[in-house]
Amino acid sequence: MIMTAFKSRADVVSVPPKIIFEPTLEGFVYLLTERAVVPQSQMAALQAAAEAGELNYFQRIALRTGQIITGPSDYVDRLRNSVIIAGLSTLFSVILGVFAAYAFSRFPIPGKDDLLFFILSTRMLPPVVVTIPLFLMYRQLKLHDTHLGMILLYTVFNLSLAVWLLKGFMDEIPTEYEDAAMVDGYTRFQAFYKIVLPQAATGIAATTVFCLIFAWNEYAFALMLTSDDARTAPPSIATMLGRGGIEWSAIAAGSLGFLIPVVFVTFLLRNHLLRGVTFGAVRR
Amino acid sequence: MRTTHVHVKQTSYETRHLRWVLSDRAIVHLFIWPTLVLLICMNVFPLFYSLYLSFTDYSAIARQAPRWVGLQNFSDILNDPQLWKYFATTGKYAFFSVGLQVIVGFTLAMLVKEKFRGSGLITTLILLPMMLSPVVVGLFWKLIYNPTFGYFNYLLGFTDPSKGPDMLASRFAGKPVPDLALWAVVIVDVWMWSPFVMLLVLSGLKAIPEYLYEAAAIDRASPWFQFWHITLPQVLPLLLIAILFRTIEAFKAFDLVMGLTGGGPGDQTELIAVNLYRQAFLGQWQTGRASALAYIILIVIIAISNIYIRFLNRLRD
């Protein structure tokens, strides 16, 4: 896949598949730009310049493919949407999750187990089931295809994960520290943010990253609840197939740019991964 | 917000001062309600809303109010042979993909159990697939499966596209082979999620006390005996959790299939969640009927989970 991203169009579809090839950035250029066909009059000028040997990289591509670059493509917008929506929703999920997890972890709450199970069960629903009524709700509230709507949705979507994970981390912090602090005259709230939060820092970091990844990768909601303004990268990578033949090198480049952060993060997270994918139900 | 007026007496300082302090009860309410309110607005309310819609004849793009039709939608769905077929496809997919994941995941776990040089890197590489976006993974495998220039056939040794399998079109050497496309989806799902089973099995393996094996070695037990009577029973609870999670996910399977086949060829990989999407949005907009189908799927998932959890609890006792 990494290889495909750096192949030229001809190399992608060669038979048998090429293992060794001349890498180009053509895929990335296709991906990130809008292009138009070069008019005949300009082609002649380009060819003249080529013979004189004074072409830059983009002009060379223009000569080879007969297209010139006219501006940034939609994909740049989509990627920005992905960053904004995933980032902000993660921030909200984690903040709300920290509070709720602390309360669940430290206080006797009537019906605690039922509440926690309810919170977990929201993650068991197939997204498609919730999307139908949400779609109608969002249309009424004018939230369809808005950043705010998507951020709200992803916040809730990740909240259950955040609460479960963080509760698991906080259960491991001994209560003695807080108790001692409160004996020394700290209020409950002070004890929470001066003692518990610093101790739960690794857990909070891991939770943040999980929420980021899930929001970053989410496809179903994004496909059904956005159309253009707030569309994120996964659905748009998927629809790139439809336009102007299958630009495999562009799709590969798009996917690659989209996956690199995840690869990096997975490496950081490998010790917490088990907890993340089982909602903290299983300890390592 | 309830605040209580607390009179704090600090003997160490001999100072007295008054503070406004949040009581524990106020804190609990303050900390939990935002989360609950959000979940109720975005999950519980929509569920009730779609329950109501499932008893109506309604389309989201028609300019008509929902018309109450009672159980009509449900009886239509349950009498539709097509839908039974999609359920069967989903069941088949769940059975094979989860089964294979258990086998592959277990094997992987046994292999990487011992620490060796570079095991951290290997583990990261193995775990990577499940953190990737399923729809993008689907697209990539579409390229890999391509009969002319994909690596799949190339690595299997089919260099001539007319003689090799075309997985996503369910053809082998030009002749249609039923369900080949479904197997293509199963293969990708196994590639993606076997690591998850591996993780759970690994954590189970690490928890097995060493003395059990030592005792078995003294009794000259065969490796097979050790596996069946020590390893498997100890790992089984975790393995069943893995199976539960994966089964639920298989019934929710949507984005991978959309990226890979879009339900095709024909309707060979039309899993139930994909069909639900098609009925609800893609050109059909049968909102009422789709809501009813969504509820049926929900009931199936809840039923399966319950059977599993009962089984798990019985094992624990």
Coordinates of C-alpha atoms in Angstrom, one line a residue:
Chain A
M1 CA 0.0 0.0 0.0
I2 CA 2.8 2.4 0.8
M3 CA 4.3 1.5 -2.5
T4 CA 1.1 2.2 -4.4
A5 CA 1.0 5.7 -3.0
F6 CA 4.3 6.5 -4.7
K7 CA 3.7 4.8 -8.0
S8 CA 2.8 6.6 -11.2
R9 CA -0.5 5.7 -12.9
A10 CA 1.0 3.4 -15.3
D11 CA 3.0 1.5 -12.7
V12 CA 0.0 0.9 -10.5
V13 CA -1.8 -1.1 -13.1
S14 CA 1.2 -3.0 -14.5
V15 CA 0.9 -6.7 -14.8
P16 CA 2.4 -8.5 -12.9
P17 CA 2.5 -6.0 -9.9
K18 CA 5.8 -4.2 -9.8
I19 CA 7.8 -4.6 -6.6
I20 CA 10.6 -2.3 -7.9
F21 CA 9.6 1.0 -9.5
E22 CA 10.5 4.6 -9.8
P23 CA 8.7 6.5 -7.0
T24 CA 6.8 9.6 -7.9
L25 CA 4.6 12.0 -5.9
E26 CA 2.0 12.0 -8.7
G27 CA -0.6 10.3 -6.4
F28 CA -0.2 13.0 -3.9
V29 CA -0.4 15.7 -6.5
Y30 CA -3.6 14.2 -7.8
L31 CA -5.0 13.9 -4.3
L32 CA -4.3 17.4 -3.1
T33 CA -5.1 19.5 -6.2
E34 CA -7.9 20.3 -8.5
R35 CA -6.8 20.0 -12.1
A36 CA -8.0 21.2 -15.5
V37 CA -7.0 19.9 -19.0
V38 CA -4.2 21.9 -20.6
P39 CA -5.3 23.7 -23.7
Q40 CA -3.5 22.8 -26.9
S41 CA -1.9 26.2 -27.3
Q42 CA -0.2 25.8 -23.9
M43 CA 0.9 22.3 -24.6
A44 CA 3.0 23.5 -27.5
A45 CA 4.7 26.0 -25.3
L46 CA 5.3 23.3 -22.6
Q47 CA 6.9 21.1 -25.2
A48 CA 9.2 23.9 -26.4
A49 CA 10.2 24.5 -22.8
A50 CA 10.8 20.8 -22.2
E51 CA 13.2 20.7 -25.1
A52 CA 15.0 23.7 -23.7
G53 CA 15.2 21.8 -20.4
E54 CA 13.6 24.4 -18.2
L55 CA 10.6 22.8 -16.6
N56 CA 9.7 22.5 -12.9
Y57 CA 8.2 19.4 -11.4
F58 CA 4.6 20.4 -11.8
Q59 CA 5.1 21.4 -15.4
R60 CA 6.6 18.1 -16.1
I61 CA 3.6 16.4 -14.8
A62 CA 1.4 18.7 -16.8
L63 CA 3.2 17.7 -19.9
R64 CA 3.0 14.0 -19.2
T65 CA -0.7 14.0 -18.2
G66 CA -2.0 17.0 -20.1
Q67 CA -3.5 18.6 -17.0
I68 CA -2.6 21.7 -15.1
I69 CA -3.2 22.4 -11.4
T70 CA -5.9 24.9 -10.6
G71 CA -6.1 24.8 -6.8
P72 CA -6.3 22.7 -3.7
S73 CA -8.8 19.8 -3.8
D74 CA -11.7 18.9 -1.6
Y75 CA -9.6 16.4 0.2
V76 CA -7.7 19.2 2.0
D77 CA -11.0 20.5 3.4
R78 CA -12.0 17.0 4.3
L79 CA -8.8 16.4 6.2
R80 CA -9.3 19.7 8.0
N81 CA -12.8 18.7 8.9
S82 CA -11.5 15.4 10.3
V83 CA -9.0 17.1 12.4
I84 CA -11.5 19.7 13.8
I85 CA -14.2 17.2 14.5
A86 CA -12.1 14.4 15.9
G87 CA -10.1 16.8 18.0
L88 CA -12.9 18.8 19.6
S89 CA -15.1 15.8 20.2
T90 CA -12.3 14.0 21.9
L91 CA -11.7 17.0 24.1
F92 CA -15.3 17.1 25.2
S93 CA -15.6 13.3 25.7
V94 CA -12.5 13.2 27.8
I95 CA -13.6 16.2 30.0
L96 CA -17.1 14.8 30.6
G97 CA -15.7 11.3 30.9
V98 CA -13.2 12.3 33.6
F99 CA -15.9 13.9 35.8
A100 CA -18.3 11.0 35.4
A101 CA -15.6 8.4 35.8
Y102 CA -14.5 10.0 39.1
A103 CA -18.0 10.0 40.5
F104 CA -18.6 6.4 39.5
S105 CA -15.3 5.3 40.8
R106 CA -15.5 7.1 44.3
F107 CA -19.1 7.4 45.4
P108 CA -21.8 4.9 46.2
I109 CA -24.5 5.7 43.6
P110 CA -27.9 4.0 43.6
G111 CA -28.2 1.8 40.6
K112 CA -24.5 2.3 39.7
D113 CA -24.1 -1.0 37.8
D114 CA -27.2 -0.5 35.8
L115 CA -26.1 3.0 34.8
L116 CA -22.7 1.8 33.8
F117 CA -24.2 -1.0 31.8
F118 CA -26.5 1.5 30.1
I119 CA -23.5 3.7 29.2
L120 CA -21.7 0.7 27.8
S121 CA -24.8 -0.5 25.9
T122 CA -24.9 2.7 23.8
R123 CA -21.7 1.5 22.1
M124 CA -23.3 -1.8 21.2
L125 CA -25.9 -0.3 18.9
P126 CA -25.1 -0.5 15.2
P127 CA -24.5 3.1 14.1
V128 CA -27.1 2.7 11.3
V129 CA -29.8 2.1 13.9
V130 CA -29.3 5.4 15.6
T131 CA -28.6 7.3 12.4
I132 CA -32.2 7.2 11.1
P133 CA -33.8 9.1 14.0
L134 CA -30.7 11.3 14.4
F135 CA -30.9 12.2 10.7
L136 CA -34.4 13.4 11.2
M137 CA -33.6 15.2 14.5
Y138 CA -30.6 16.9 12.9
R139 CA -32.7 18.0 10.0
Q140 CA -35.2 19.7 12.3
L141 CA -32.5 21.3 14.4
K142 CA -30.5 22.4 11.3
L143 CA -27.5 20.4 12.5
H144 CA -27.2 18.3 9.5
D145 CA -23.8 18.6 7.8
T146 CA -22.5 21.0 10.4
H147 CA -19.3 20.7 12.4
L148 CA -21.3 21.3 15.6
G149 CA -23.6 18.4 14.9
M150 CA -20.7 16.0 14.1
I151 CA -18.8 17.1 17.2
L152 CA -21.8 16.5 19.4
L153 CA -22.4 13.1 17.9
Y154 CA -18.8 11.9 18.2
T155 CA -18.6 13.3 21.7
V156 CA -21.5 11.0 22.7
F157 CA -20.2 8.2 20.6
N158 CA -16.9 8.2 22.5
L159 CA -18.3 9.1 25.9
S160 CA -19.2 5.5 26.9
L161 CA -15.6 4.4 26.0
A162 CA -14.1 7.3 27.9
V163 CA -16.2 6.7 31.1
W164 CA -15.4 3.0 31.2
L165 CA -11.7 3.4 30.5
L166 CA -11.2 6.2 32.9
K167 CA -13.2 4.5 35.6
G168 CA -10.9 1.5 35.2
F169 CA -7.8 3.8 35.6
M170 CA -9.2 5.7 38.6
D171 CA -10.2 2.5 40.4
E172 CA -6.5 1.7 40.5
I173 CA -5.6 4.9 42.3
P174 CA -5.8 4.4 46.0
T175 CA -8.3 6.6 47.8
E176 CA -5.9 7.1 50.8
Y177 CA -4.3 10.1 49.1
E178 CA -7.5 12.0 48.7
D179 CA -8.7 11.1 52.1
A180 CA -5.4 12.3 53.6
A181 CA -5.7 15.5 51.6
M182 CA -9.2 16.1 52.8
V183 CA -8.2 15.6 56.4
D184 CA -5.7 18.3 55.8
G185 CA -8.5 20.6 54.8
Y186 CA -8.7 20.2 51.1
T187 CA -12.2 20.2 49.7
R188 CA -13.4 17.2 47.7
F189 CA -13.0 19.2 44.5
Q190 CA -9.5 20.3 45.3
A191 CA -8.5 16.8 46.2
F192 CA -9.9 15.7 42.9
Y193 CA -8.0 18.1 40.7
K194 CA -4.8 18.3 42.7
I195 CA -4.4 14.7 43.6
V196 CA -6.4 12.4 41.4
L197 CA -6.0 14.1 38.0
P198 CA -2.2 14.1 38.1
Q199 CA -2.2 10.5 39.1
A200 CA -4.6 9.5 36.3
A201 CA -2.6 11.4 33.7
T202 CA -1.4 8.3 31.8
G203 CA -4.9 6.9 31.8
I204 CA -6.3 10.2 30.6
A205 CA -3.7 10.3 27.8
A206 CA -4.5 6.8 26.7
T207 CA -8.2 7.5 26.7
T208 CA -7.7 10.7 24.7
V209 CA -5.8 8.8 22.0
F210 CA -8.4 6.0 21.8
C211 CA -11.2 8.5 21.4
L212 CA -9.1 10.3 18.8
I213 CA -8.6 7.2 16.8
F214 CA -12.2 6.1 16.9
A215 CA -13.5 9.5 15.9
W216 CA -10.8 9.7 13.2
N217 CA -11.7 6.4 11.7
E218 CA -15.5 6.7 11.9
Y219 CA -17.3 6.3 8.6
A220 CA -20.9 5.3 9.0
F221 CA -22.2 8.4 10.8
A222 CA -20.1 10.7 8.7
L223 CA -21.4 9.1 5.5
M224 CA -25.1 9.6 6.5
L225 CA -25.0 12.8 8.5
T226 CA -22.8 15.0 6.4
S227 CA -22.9 15.8 2.7
D228 CA -20.3 18.5 2.0
D229 CA -19.5 21.2 4.6
A230 CA -18.6 18.9 7.5
R231 CA -17.7 15.8 5.5
T232 CA -14.7 14.0 7.0
A233 CA -12.0 12.1 5.2
P234 CA -13.1 8.5 5.4
P235 CA -16.3 8.9 3.4
S236 CA -14.5 11.1 0.9
I237 CA -11.7 8.6 0.4
A238 CA -14.4 6.1 -0.3
T239 CA -16.2 8.3 -2.8
M240 CA -12.9 9.1 -4.7
L241 CA -13.4 5.8 -6.4
G242 CA -16.3 7.1 -8.4
R243 CA -14.7 10.1 -10.1
G244 CA -12.8 9.9 -13.4
G245 CA -11.7 6.3 -13.3
I246 CA -10.1 4.7 -10.4
E247 CA -7.1 6.9 -9.4
W248 CA -5.5 4.2 -7.3
S249 CA -2.3 6.1 -6.6
A250 CA -4.4 9.0 -5.3
I251 CA -6.5 6.8 -3.2
A252 CA -3.4 5.2 -1.8
A253 CA -1.9 8.6 -1.1
G254 CA -5.0 9.7 0.6
S255 CA -5.3 6.6 2.7
L256 CA -1.6 6.8 3.6
G257 CA -1.8 10.4 4.8
F258 CA -4.9 9.4 6.8
L259 CA -3.3 6.3 8.3
I260 CA 0.1 7.6 9.3
P261 CA -1.1 9.3 12.6
V262 CA -2.8 6.0 13.5
V263 CA 0.3 4.0 13.0
F264 CA 2.3 6.3 15.2
V265 CA -0.3 6.3 17.9
T266 CA -0.7 2.5 17.9
F267 CA 3.0 2.2 18.7
L268 CA 2.6 4.6 21.6
L269 CA -0.5 2.8 22.9
R270 CA 0.4 -0.8 22.5
N271 CA 0.4 -1.4 26.3
H272 CA -3.1 0.1 26.8
L273 CA -4.6 -1.4 23.6
L274 CA -6.4 -4.3 25.2
R275 CA -8.2 -2.1 27.6
G276 CA -9.2 0.3 24.8
V277 CA -10.7 -2.2 22.5
T278 CA -12.7 -3.9 25.2
F279 CA -13.9 -0.7 26.8
G280 CA -11.8 -1.3 29.9
A281 CA -13.8 -4.4 30.6
V282 CA -10.6 -6.5 30.6
R283 CA -7.5 -5.5 32.5
R284 CA -4.0 -6.4 31.4
Chain B
M1 CA -26.6 23.5 42.5
R2 CA -26.6 22.6 46.2
T3 CA -23.8 24.1 48.2
T4 CA -23.5 23.7 51.9
H5 CA -22.2 26.2 54.3
V6 CA -19.4 24.4 56.1
H7 CA -17.7 25.6 59.3
V8 CA -14.2 24.3 59.1
K9 CA -12.1 24.1 62.3
Q10 CA -8.4 23.6 61.8
T11 CA -6.7 22.9 65.0
S12 CA -3.3 23.0 63.6
Y13 CA -3.6 26.7 62.7
E14 CA -6.0 27.8 65.3
T15 CA -7.6 29.9 62.6
R16 CA -11.3 29.8 61.8
H17 CA -12.7 30.8 58.5
L18 CA -15.8 30.0 56.5
R19 CA -15.8 28.5 53.1
W20 CA -18.4 27.6 50.5
V21 CA -17.8 23.9 49.8
L22 CA -19.6 21.6 47.4
S23 CA -21.0 18.7 49.3
D24 CA -20.2 15.2 48.0
R25 CA -23.8 14.7 46.8
A26 CA -23.7 17.9 44.8
I27 CA -20.4 16.8 43.2
V28 CA -21.9 13.5 42.2
H29 CA -24.8 15.2 40.5
L30 CA -22.6 17.8 38.9
F31 CA -20.2 15.2 37.6
I32 CA -22.6 12.6 36.3
W33 CA -25.6 14.6 34.9
P34 CA -23.8 16.2 31.9
T35 CA -22.9 12.7 30.6
L36 CA -26.3 11.2 31.3
V37 CA -28.1 14.1 29.7
L38 CA -26.0 13.9 26.5
L39 CA -26.5 10.1 26.3
I40 CA -30.2 10.5 26.8
C41 CA -30.6 13.2 24.2
M42 CA -28.4 11.5 21.6
N43 CA -29.2 7.8 22.2
V44 CA -32.3 7.1 24.3
F45 CA -34.5 9.7 22.7
P46 CA -33.5 8.7 19.2
L47 CA -34.2 5.1 20.1
F48 CA -37.8 5.9 21.3
Y49 CA -38.3 8.1 18.3
S50 CA -37.3 5.3 15.9
L51 CA -39.5 2.9 17.8
Y52 CA -42.4 5.2 17.1
L53 CA -41.4 5.5 13.4
S54 CA -41.2 1.7 13.1
F55 CA -45.0 1.5 13.5
T56 CA -45.6 4.1 10.8
D57 CA -45.4 4.5 7.1
Y58 CA -43.0 7.3 6.6
S59 CA -40.3 8.5 4.3
A60 CA -37.9 11.2 5.3
I61 CA -38.0 12.9 2.0
A62 CA -41.8 12.8 1.5
R63 CA -43.7 15.9 2.6
Q64 CA -46.1 13.9 4.7
A65 CA -46.5 13.2 8.4
P66 CA -45.8 9.6 9.5
R67 CA -49.0 7.5 9.1
W68 CA -49.7 4.9 11.8
V69 CA -49.7 1.4 10.4
G70 CA -49.2 -0.7 13.5
L71 CA -47.3 -3.9 13.0
Q72 CA -47.4 -3.7 9.2
N73 CA -43.7 -3.0 8.8
F74 CA -42.7 -5.9 11.0
S75 CA -44.9 -8.4 9.3
D76 CA -43.7 -7.2 5.9
I77 CA -40.1 -7.6 6.9
L78 CA -40.6 -11.1 8.5
N79 CA -42.4 -12.2 5.4
D80 CA -39.7 -11.0 3.0
P81 CA -37.6 -13.9 1.8
Q82 CA -34.9 -11.5 0.7
L83 CA -34.3 -10.2 4.2
W84 CA -34.1 -13.7 5.6
K85 CA -31.4 -14.3 3.0
Y86 CA -29.5 -11.3 4.2
F87 CA -29.8 -12.4 7.8
A88 CA -28.5 -15.8 6.7
T89 CA -25.6 -14.2 4.9
T90 CA -24.8 -12.2 8.0
G91 CA -24.9 -15.3 10.2
K92 CA -22.6 -17.2 7.8
Y93 CA -20.2 -14.2 7.8
A94 CA -20.3 -14.0 11.6
F95 CA -19.7 -17.7 12.0
F96 CA -16.8 -18.0 9.6
S97 CA -15.0 -14.8 10.4
V98 CA -15.3 -15.2 14.2
G99 CA -14.3 -18.8 14.0
L100 CA -11.3 -18.1 11.9
Q101 CA -10.3 -15.2 14.1
V102 CA -10.3 -17.4 17.1
I103 CA -8.1 -20.0 15.5
V104 CA -5.7 -17.4 14.0
G105 CA -5.7 -15.2 17.1
F106 CA -5.0 -18.2 19.4
T107 CA -2.1 -19.4 17.2
L108 CA -0.6 -15.9 17.1
A109 CA -0.9 -15.6 20.9
M110 CA 0.9 -18.9 21.4
L111 CA 3.6 -17.7 19.0
V112 CA 4.3 -14.3 20.5
K113 CA 3.8 -15.4 24.1
E114 CA 7.6 -15.7 24.7
K115 CA 9.5 -12.5 24.9
F116 CA 12.2 -12.4 22.1
R117 CA 14.2 -9.7 20.4
G118 CA 11.9 -7.4 18.5
S119 CA 8.8 -8.8 20.0
G120 CA 7.5 -5.3 20.8
L121 CA 7.8 -4.2 17.2
I122 CA 6.2 -7.5 15.9
T123 CA 3.4 -7.0 18.4
T124 CA 2.8 -3.5 17.2
L125 CA 2.8 -4.6 13.6
I126 CA 0.3 -7.3 14.4
L127 CA -1.9 -5.0 16.3
L128 CA -1.9 -2.2 13.7
P129 CA -4.7 -3.4 11.4
M130 CA -7.4 -3.1 14.0
M131 CA -6.6 0.5 14.6
L132 CA -7.0 1.5 11.0
S133 CA -10.2 2.8 9.5
P134 CA -12.3 -0.1 8.2
V135 CA -13.5 1.7 5.1
V136 CA -10.0 2.6 4.1
V137 CA -8.8 -0.9 4.7
G138 CA -11.7 -2.1 2.5
L139 CA -10.6 0.1 -0.3
F140 CA -7.0 -1.1 0.0
W141 CA -7.9 -4.7 -0.1
K142 CA -10.0 -3.9 -3.2
L143 CA -6.7 -3.0 -4.8
I144 CA -5.0 -6.0 -3.5
Y145 CA -7.7 -8.3 -4.7
N146 CA -7.7 -6.8 -8.2
P147 CA -7.3 -9.7 -10.6
T148 CA -5.1 -7.9 -13.0
F149 CA -2.7 -5.9 -10.9
G150 CA -3.4 -6.9 -7.3
Y151 CA -0.8 -8.6 -5.1
F152 CA -3.3 -11.2 -3.9
N153 CA -3.3 -13.3 -7.1
Y154 CA 0.3 -12.5 -7.7
L155 CA 1.4 -13.9 -4.4
L156 CA -0.8 -16.9 -4.9
G157 CA 1.0 -17.5 -8.2
F158 CA -1.9 -16.6 -10.6
T159 CA 0.0 -14.4 -13.0
D160 CA -2.6 -14.7 -15.7
P161 CA -5.8 -12.8 -14.7
S162 CA -8.0 -15.0 -16.9
K163 CA -7.0 -18.1 -15.0
G164 CA -7.0 -16.7 -11.4
P165 CA -9.7 -15.9 -9.0
D166 CA -11.5 -12.5 -9.1
M167 CA -12.5 -12.5 -5.5
L168 CA -14.7 -9.5 -5.5
A169 CA -16.6 -10.5 -8.6
S170 CA -17.0 -14.1 -7.2
R171 CA -15.4 -15.6 -10.3
F172 CA -12.7 -18.1 -10.6
A173 CA -11.0 -18.3 -14.0
G174 CA -14.0 -16.7 -15.6
K175 CA -16.6 -19.0 -14.0
P176 CA -18.8 -17.8 -11.2
V177 CA -18.1 -19.3 -7.9
P178 CA -20.8 -18.4 -5.3
D179 CA -19.8 -16.7 -2.1
L180 CA -16.2 -16.0 -3.1
A181 CA -16.8 -12.4 -2.5
L182 CA -18.1 -13.1 1.0
W183 CA -15.0 -15.1 1.7
A184 CA -13.0 -12.1 0.5
V185 CA -14.7 -10.0 3.1
V186 CA -14.1 -12.7 5.7
I187 CA -10.4 -12.8 4.9
V188 CA -10.0 -9.0 5.4
D189 CA -12.0 -9.2 8.6
V190 CA -9.8 -12.0 9.9
W191 CA -6.7 -10.0 8.9
M192 CA -8.1 -7.0 10.8
W193 CA -9.4 -8.6 14.0
S194 CA -7.5 -11.7 14.7
P195 CA -5.0 -9.4 16.6
F196 CA -7.9 -8.5 19.0
V197 CA -8.4 -12.2 19.9
M198 CA -4.7 -12.5 20.2
L199 CA -4.5 -9.7 22.7
L200 CA -7.2 -11.2 24.9
V201 CA -5.8 -14.7 24.7
L202 CA -2.3 -13.3 25.6
S203 CA -3.6 -11.6 28.7
G204 CA -5.2 -14.9 29.6
L205 CA -2.0 -16.9 29.0
K206 CA 0.0 -14.5 31.1
A207 CA -2.3 -15.1 34.0
I208 CA -1.9 -18.9 34.1
P209 CA 0.2 -19.8 37.2
E210 CA 3.4 -21.6 36.3
Y211 CA 3.0 -24.3 38.9
L212 CA 0.2 -25.9 36.9
Y213 CA 2.6 -26.7 34.1
E214 CA 5.3 -27.8 36.5
A215 CA 2.9 -30.2 38.1
A216 CA 1.8 -31.5 34.7
A217 CA 5.5 -32.0 33.7
I218 CA 6.1 -34.0 36.9
D219 CA 3.1 -36.2 36.0
R220 CA 4.6 -36.6 32.5
A221 CA 1.5 -35.1 30.8
S222 CA 1.8 -34.7 27.0
P223 CA 1.8 -31.3 25.5
W224 CA -1.7 -31.9 24.1
F225 CA -3.0 -32.8 27.5
Q226 CA -1.5 -29.7 28.9
F227 CA -3.1 -27.6 26.3
W228 CA -6.5 -29.1 26.6
H229 CA -6.6 -29.4 30.4
I230 CA -4.6 -26.4 31.5
T231 CA -4.2 -23.7 28.8
L232 CA -7.7 -23.8 27.2
P233 CA -9.8 -23.8 30.4
Q234 CA -7.8 -20.9 31.8
V235 CA -8.1 -18.8 28.7
L236 CA -11.7 -19.8 27.9
P237 CA -13.5 -16.9 29.7
L238 CA -11.4 -14.3 27.9
L239 CA -11.8 -16.1 24.6
L240 CA -15.5 -16.0 25.1
I241 CA -15.5 -12.3 25.7
A242 CA -13.5 -11.9 22.5
I243 CA -16.1 -14.1 20.7
L244 CA -18.9 -12.0 22.1
F245 CA -17.4 -8.7 21.0
R246 CA -16.6 -10.0 17.6
T247 CA -20.0 -11.5 17.0
I248 CA -21.7 -8.2 17.9
E249 CA -19.3 -6.4 15.6
A250 CA -20.1 -8.9 12.8
F251 CA -23.8 -8.1 13.0
K252 CA -22.9 -4.4 12.9
A253 CA -20.5 -4.9 10.0
F254 CA -20.9 -2.0 7.6
D255 CA -17.9 0.2 6.8
L256 CA -15.6 -2.7 5.7
V257 CA -18.2 -4.1 3.3
M258 CA -19.0 -0.6 2.0
G259 CA -15.3 0.0 1.2
L260 CA -14.7 -3.5 -0.2
T261 CA -17.8 -4.5 -2.2
G262 CA -20.7 -2.2 -1.4
G263 CA -22.8 -5.3 -1.0
G264 CA -22.1 -6.8 -4.4
P265 CA -21.7 -8.6 -6.7
G266 CA -25.5 -8.8 -6.9
D267 CA -26.3 -9.2 -3.2
Q268 CA -23.7 -11.8 -2.2
T269 CA -22.2 -9.6 0.4
E270 CA -25.3 -7.7 1.4
L271 CA -25.0 -8.0 5.1
I272 CA -28.0 -6.9 7.2
A273 CA -26.5 -3.6 8.3
V274 CA -25.6 -2.7 4.7
N275 CA -29.2 -3.5 3.6
L276 CA -30.5 -1.4 6.4
Y277 CA -28.5 1.6 5.2
R278 CA -29.8 0.9 1.7
Q279 CA -33.4 0.9 2.8
A280 CA -33.0 3.9 5.0
F281 CA -31.0 6.3 2.8
L282 CA -29.9 5.1 -0.6
G283 CA -32.6 6.1 -3.0
Q284 CA -35.3 4.3 -1.1
W285 CA -35.8 6.4 2.0
Q286 CA -38.2 4.0 3.6
T287 CA -37.7 5.5 7.0
G288 CA -40.5 3.6 8.8
R289 CA -39.7 0.2 7.4
A290 CA -35.9 0.7 8.0
S291 CA -36.6 1.7 11.6
A292 CA -38.5 -1.6 12.1
L293 CA -35.7 -3.5 10.6
A294 CA -33.3 -1.7 12.8
Y295 CA -35.3 -2.8 15.8
I296 CA -35.3 -6.4 14.7
I297 CA -31.5 -6.3 14.3
L298 CA -31.2 -4.8 17.8
I299 CA -33.3 -7.5 19.3
V300 CA -31.1 -10.2 17.6
I301 CA -28.0 -8.6 18.9
I302 CA -29.4 -8.3 22.5
A303 CA -30.6 -11.9 22.3
I304 CA -27.2 -13.2 21.2
S305 CA -25.4 -11.1 23.9
N306 CA -27.7 -12.4 26.6
I307 CA -27.2 -16.1 25.6
Y308 CA -23.4 -15.5 25.6
I309 CA -23.3 -13.8 29.0
R310 CA -25.5 -16.5 30.6
F311 CA -23.1 -19.1 29.1
L312 CA -20.1 -17.1 30.5
N313 CA -21.6 -16.9 33.9
R314 CA -22.3 -20.6 34.0
L315 CA -18.7 -21.2 33.1
R316 CA -17.4 -19.1 35.9
D317 CA -19.4 -20.9 38.5

